Amino acid sequence: MRIDLLTAVPDQLRNALDLTVFRRINDEATLHIHDLRTYSEDDHCQIDDYPYGGGSGMVLKPEPIFRCVESLGSSVDEVIYLTPDGELFTQSIANSLSLKNHLVLLSGHYKGVDHRVRDTLITREVSIGDFVLSGGEIPALLLIDAVLRLIPKVLGDTQSALEDSFQDGLLGAPTYTRPASYRGLDVPEVLQSGNHLKIAEWRDEIRQQRTRERRPDLWKQYVAHA
Ligand code: ADE
């Protein structure tokens, strides 16, 4: 998979990338960061301007974004804009994006982006939650993390990605490791039994119970689709 990330603050992103999960990017996935300023058509490398009609904040200009996306060629599967008014990001969106070969992500900044970009260039708008961040960079990194770990050989252990909370609409089961008893707290006996059938039943039961208690919204969906 190839991911191209368009941003007004490439240095912030590169610093964040050095610090995080993205060391795992290898031959299976490449990430290219594009500084929108490089695609500006004016002498001052301006990429934002005042909003028509007035209002606070600056708006990302359309030209650098069009130029950048068009320079990426026809292999692009999706051009995703990170924005608080997009579709709420879920595991199911991560799953479907992980099947694509070439993603382009546009991180919004300032007051947003000229709406003509959204109307014509963007194929999908994604929000990471009902709160507003100062830019779309962290949302983009979050999306990339969730998608890349689903690609075989990127995570190293695809089975464990498939067993995650949310993969089948239920929260995960509690996990334990040795010692079997610590400060009077015991690992559930069934997990120590070696009986795989019983363990699977226990996990299934407790996952349903936790989902019912903690996330009634997910539980409702789970029951409706069962
Ligand atoms: N940009 C600012 N806030 C955001 C959010 N919640 N999701 C996606 N992009 C954003």
Short mmCIF file of C-alpha atoms and ligand atoms in Angstrom, two decimals:
data_model
loop_
_atom_site.label_atom_id
_atom_site.label_comp_id
_atom_site.label_asym_id
_atom_site.label_seq_id
_atom_site.Cartn_x
_atom_site.Cartn_y
_atom_site.Cartn_z
CA MET A 1 0.00 0.00 0.00
CA ARG A 2 1.06 3.54 -0.70
CA ILE A 3 -0.19 6.43 1.41
CA ASP A 4 0.33 10.08 0.47
CA LEU A 5 -0.33 12.59 3.21
CA LEU A 6 -0.90 16.24 2.26
CA THR A 7 -0.32 18.79 4.99
CA ALA A 8 0.41 22.42 5.75
CA VAL A 9 2.71 21.38 8.62
CA PRO A 10 5.00 18.63 7.29
CA ASP A 11 7.64 19.10 9.97
CA GLN A 12 5.19 18.50 12.79
CA LEU A 13 4.15 15.31 11.08
CA ARG A 14 7.66 14.07 10.46
CA ASN A 15 8.55 14.67 14.10
CA ALA A 16 5.47 12.79 15.24
CA LEU A 17 6.25 9.94 12.86
CA ASP A 18 9.73 9.57 14.28
CA LEU A 19 8.25 9.20 17.72
CA THR A 20 5.53 6.69 17.07
CA VAL A 21 4.33 3.41 15.69
CA PHE A 22 5.43 4.17 12.17
CA ARG A 23 8.76 2.50 12.47
CA ARG A 24 6.79 -0.53 11.40
CA ILE A 25 6.29 0.80 7.91
CA ASN A 26 8.33 -1.38 5.59
CA ASP A 27 8.23 -2.83 2.08
CA GLU A 28 4.54 -3.58 2.42
CA ALA A 29 3.62 0.06 2.93
CA THR A 30 5.15 3.39 2.10
CA LEU A 31 4.18 6.77 3.46
CA HIS A 32 4.94 9.97 1.59
CA ILE A 33 4.46 13.34 3.22
CA HIS A 34 3.77 16.30 0.95
CA ASP A 35 4.26 19.90 1.98
CA LEU A 36 1.38 21.80 0.38
CA ARG A 37 3.61 24.87 0.09
CA THR A 38 5.67 23.05 -2.53
CA TYR A 39 2.60 22.96 -4.75
CA SER A 40 1.70 26.62 -4.37
CA GLU A 41 1.55 28.59 -7.59
CA ASP A 42 2.49 31.98 -6.19
CA ASP A 43 5.86 33.48 -5.34
CA HIS A 44 5.18 33.60 -1.61
CA CYS A 45 4.21 29.93 -1.42
CA GLN A 46 0.89 30.96 0.03
CA ILE A 47 -1.45 28.06 0.71
CA ASP A 48 -4.22 29.76 2.68
CA ASP A 49 -6.34 32.88 2.38
CA TYR A 50 -9.17 34.77 4.04
CA PRO A 51 -12.66 33.29 3.81
CA TYR A 52 -15.09 34.83 1.31
CA GLY A 53 -17.96 36.44 3.15
CA GLY A 54 -15.84 37.11 6.22
CA GLY A 55 -15.33 35.15 9.39
CA SER A 56 -12.41 34.10 11.51
CA GLY A 57 -9.52 31.88 10.49
CA MET A 58 -7.86 31.09 7.21
CA VAL A 59 -8.94 28.63 4.55
CA LEU A 60 -6.66 26.31 2.59
CA LYS A 61 -6.57 27.40 -1.05
CA PRO A 62 -7.68 24.92 -3.71
CA GLU A 63 -4.80 25.22 -6.21
CA PRO A 64 -1.98 23.55 -4.22
CA ILE A 65 -4.26 20.69 -3.23
CA PHE A 66 -5.46 20.05 -6.78
CA ARG A 67 -1.90 20.23 -8.09
CA CYS A 68 -0.60 17.84 -5.49
CA VAL A 69 -3.34 15.25 -5.90
CA GLU A 70 -3.12 15.44 -9.69
CA SER A 71 0.64 14.86 -9.51
CA LEU A 72 0.00 11.53 -7.80
CA GLY A 73 -1.43 9.95 -10.94
CA SER A 74 -4.36 7.69 -11.65
CA SER A 75 -3.53 4.86 -9.24
CA VAL A 76 -5.17 6.71 -6.33
CA ASP A 77 -8.11 4.72 -4.87
CA GLU A 78 -9.41 7.21 -2.32
CA VAL A 79 -8.75 10.86 -1.45
CA ILE A 80 -9.70 11.20 2.20
CA TYR A 81 -10.24 14.48 4.00
CA LEU A 82 -9.94 14.46 7.80
CA THR A 83 -12.60 16.73 9.23
CA PRO A 84 -14.83 16.84 12.30
CA ASP A 85 -17.92 16.88 10.07
CA GLY A 86 -16.98 13.66 8.25
CA GLU A 87 -18.23 10.12 8.71
CA LEU A 88 -17.23 8.70 12.10
CA PHE A 89 -14.13 6.50 11.77
CA THR A 90 -14.74 2.88 12.75
CA GLN A 91 -12.99 -0.47 12.53
CA SER A 92 -15.13 -1.29 9.54
CA ILE A 93 -13.82 1.77 7.65
CA ALA A 94 -10.26 0.79 8.64
CA ASN A 95 -10.91 -2.71 7.30
CA SER A 96 -12.17 -1.46 3.96
CA LEU A 97 -9.32 1.05 3.56
CA SER A 98 -6.76 -1.66 4.34
CA LEU A 99 -7.82 -3.42 1.13
CA LYS A 100 -6.90 -0.44 -1.07
CA ASN A 101 -3.55 0.04 -2.77
CA HIS A 102 -3.21 3.79 -2.81
CA LEU A 103 -4.68 6.25 -0.33
CA VAL A 104 -4.31 10.02 -0.28
CA LEU A 105 -5.04 11.81 2.98
CA LEU A 106 -5.63 15.53 3.28
CA SER A 107 -5.18 17.02 6.73
CA GLY A 108 -7.24 20.14 7.20
CA HIS A 109 -5.74 23.06 9.02
CA TYR A 110 -6.78 26.58 9.93
CA LYS A 111 -10.49 27.07 9.35
CA GLY A 112 -10.75 24.28 6.81
CA VAL A 113 -10.35 23.86 3.10
CA ASP A 114 -11.97 25.58 0.10
CA HIS A 115 -15.18 23.66 -0.39
CA ARG A 116 -14.53 23.07 -4.09
CA VAL A 117 -11.84 20.61 -3.03
CA ARG A 118 -14.39 18.70 -1.00
CA ASP A 119 -16.97 18.81 -3.76
CA THR A 120 -14.75 17.46 -6.51
CA LEU A 121 -11.49 15.93 -5.33
CA ILE A 122 -12.33 14.26 -2.04
CA THR A 123 -13.91 10.80 -2.21
CA ARG A 124 -14.40 10.28 1.52
CA GLU A 125 -14.58 12.52 4.59
CA VAL A 126 -13.64 11.04 7.93
CA SER A 127 -13.92 12.29 11.50
CA ILE A 128 -12.13 10.56 14.37
CA GLY A 129 -14.70 11.66 16.95
CA ASP A 130 -17.11 14.32 18.08
CA PHE A 131 -14.52 16.82 19.20
CA VAL A 132 -12.47 19.43 17.37
CA LEU A 133 -8.68 19.25 17.14
CA SER A 134 -6.46 22.04 15.87
CA GLY A 135 -5.71 20.20 12.66
CA GLY A 136 -6.22 16.97 10.76
CA GLU A 137 -2.65 15.72 11.26
CA ILE A 138 -3.27 13.67 14.40
CA PRO A 139 -6.50 12.27 12.90
CA ALA A 140 -4.51 11.26 9.79
CA LEU A 141 -1.86 9.49 11.85
CA LEU A 142 -4.55 7.73 13.81
CA LEU A 143 -6.26 6.53 10.64
CA ILE A 144 -2.94 5.36 9.16
CA ASP A 145 -2.13 3.40 12.30
CA ALA A 146 -5.51 1.66 12.33
CA VAL A 147 -5.26 0.80 8.63
CA LEU A 148 -1.62 -0.28 8.42
CA ARG A 149 -1.81 -2.71 11.28
CA LEU A 150 -4.37 -4.70 9.29
CA ILE A 151 -2.00 -5.27 6.39
CA PRO A 152 -0.25 -8.64 6.56
CA LYS A 153 3.46 -8.32 7.35
CA VAL A 154 3.12 -4.73 8.57
CA LEU A 155 1.90 -5.75 11.99
CA GLY A 156 3.77 -9.04 11.96
CA ASP A 157 0.90 -10.79 13.67
CA THR A 158 -2.21 -10.44 11.55
CA GLN A 159 -4.10 -12.97 13.61
CA SER A 160 -3.96 -10.68 16.59
CA ALA A 161 -5.31 -7.77 14.52
CA LEU A 162 -8.22 -9.97 13.50
CA GLU A 163 -8.92 -10.79 17.13
CA ASP A 164 -9.13 -7.15 18.20
CA SER A 165 -11.96 -5.53 20.00
CA PHE A 166 -14.44 -4.29 17.40
CA GLN A 167 -13.45 -6.71 14.64
CA ASP A 168 -16.68 -8.60 15.19
CA GLY A 169 -18.53 -5.78 16.92
CA LEU A 170 -17.73 -6.90 20.48
CA LEU A 171 -15.20 -5.58 22.98
CA GLY A 172 -12.24 -7.81 23.77
CA ALA A 173 -11.93 -10.31 26.61
CA PRO A 174 -9.64 -9.55 29.58
CA THR A 175 -6.09 -10.84 29.21
CA TYR A 176 -3.66 -12.10 31.84
CA THR A 177 -0.12 -13.37 32.05
CA ARG A 178 1.97 -14.99 34.76
CA PRO A 179 2.02 -15.11 37.74
CA ALA A 180 -1.24 -17.01 38.19
CA SER A 181 -1.70 -15.35 41.57
CA TYR A 182 -0.54 -11.85 42.42
CA ARG A 183 -1.32 -9.98 45.62
CA GLY A 184 -4.22 -12.29 46.21
CA LEU A 185 -5.63 -11.67 42.73
CA ASP A 186 -6.04 -14.87 40.75
CA VAL A 187 -6.14 -15.41 37.00
CA PRO A 188 -9.55 -16.98 36.18
CA GLU A 189 -9.26 -20.73 36.55
CA VAL A 190 -10.67 -21.53 33.14
CA LEU A 191 -7.73 -19.74 31.46
CA GLN A 192 -5.32 -21.99 33.32
CA SER A 193 -7.26 -25.15 32.48
CA GLY A 194 -5.80 -25.72 29.01
CA ASN A 195 -9.32 -26.58 27.81
CA HIS A 196 -9.53 -24.55 24.60
CA LEU A 197 -13.22 -25.10 24.06
CA LYS A 198 -14.07 -23.92 27.57
CA ILE A 199 -11.70 -20.95 27.18
CA ALA A 200 -13.36 -19.91 23.92
CA GLU A 201 -16.80 -20.16 25.56
CA TRP A 202 -15.64 -18.11 28.54
CA ARG A 203 -14.17 -15.42 26.30
CA ASP A 204 -17.28 -15.25 24.19
CA GLU A 205 -19.53 -14.91 27.23
CA ILE A 206 -17.40 -12.24 28.90
CA ARG A 207 -17.02 -10.24 25.68
CA GLN A 208 -20.78 -10.11 25.32
CA GLN A 209 -21.20 -9.13 28.96
CA ARG A 210 -18.57 -6.35 28.77
CA THR A 211 -20.06 -4.98 25.56
CA ARG A 212 -23.58 -4.97 27.08
CA GLU A 213 -22.33 -3.11 30.14
CA ARG A 214 -19.80 -0.71 28.64
CA ARG A 215 -21.09 -0.01 25.17
CA PRO A 216 -24.85 -0.42 24.94
CA ASP A 217 -24.67 1.30 21.53
CA LEU A 218 -22.38 -1.41 20.12
CA TRP A 219 -24.39 -4.14 21.81
CA LYS A 220 -27.57 -2.92 20.13
CA GLN A 221 -25.89 -3.10 16.72
CA TYR A 222 -24.43 -6.52 17.50
CA VAL A 223 -27.80 -7.96 18.49
CA ALA A 224 -29.49 -6.41 15.45
CA HIS A 225 -26.98 -8.07 13.08
CA ALA A 226 -26.75 -11.40 14.89
N1 ADE B 1 -9.74 17.89 12.37
C1 ADE B 1 -10.05 18.55 13.49
N2 ADE B 1 -10.79 17.79 14.31
C2 ADE B 1 -10.98 16.60 13.69
C3 ADE B 1 -11.66 15.40 14.00
N3 ADE B 1 -12.35 15.26 15.15
N4 ADE B 1 -11.64 14.40 13.11
C4 ADE B 1 -10.99 14.55 11.94
N5 ADE B 1 -10.32 15.63 11.59
C5 ADE B 1 -10.31 16.67 12.44
#
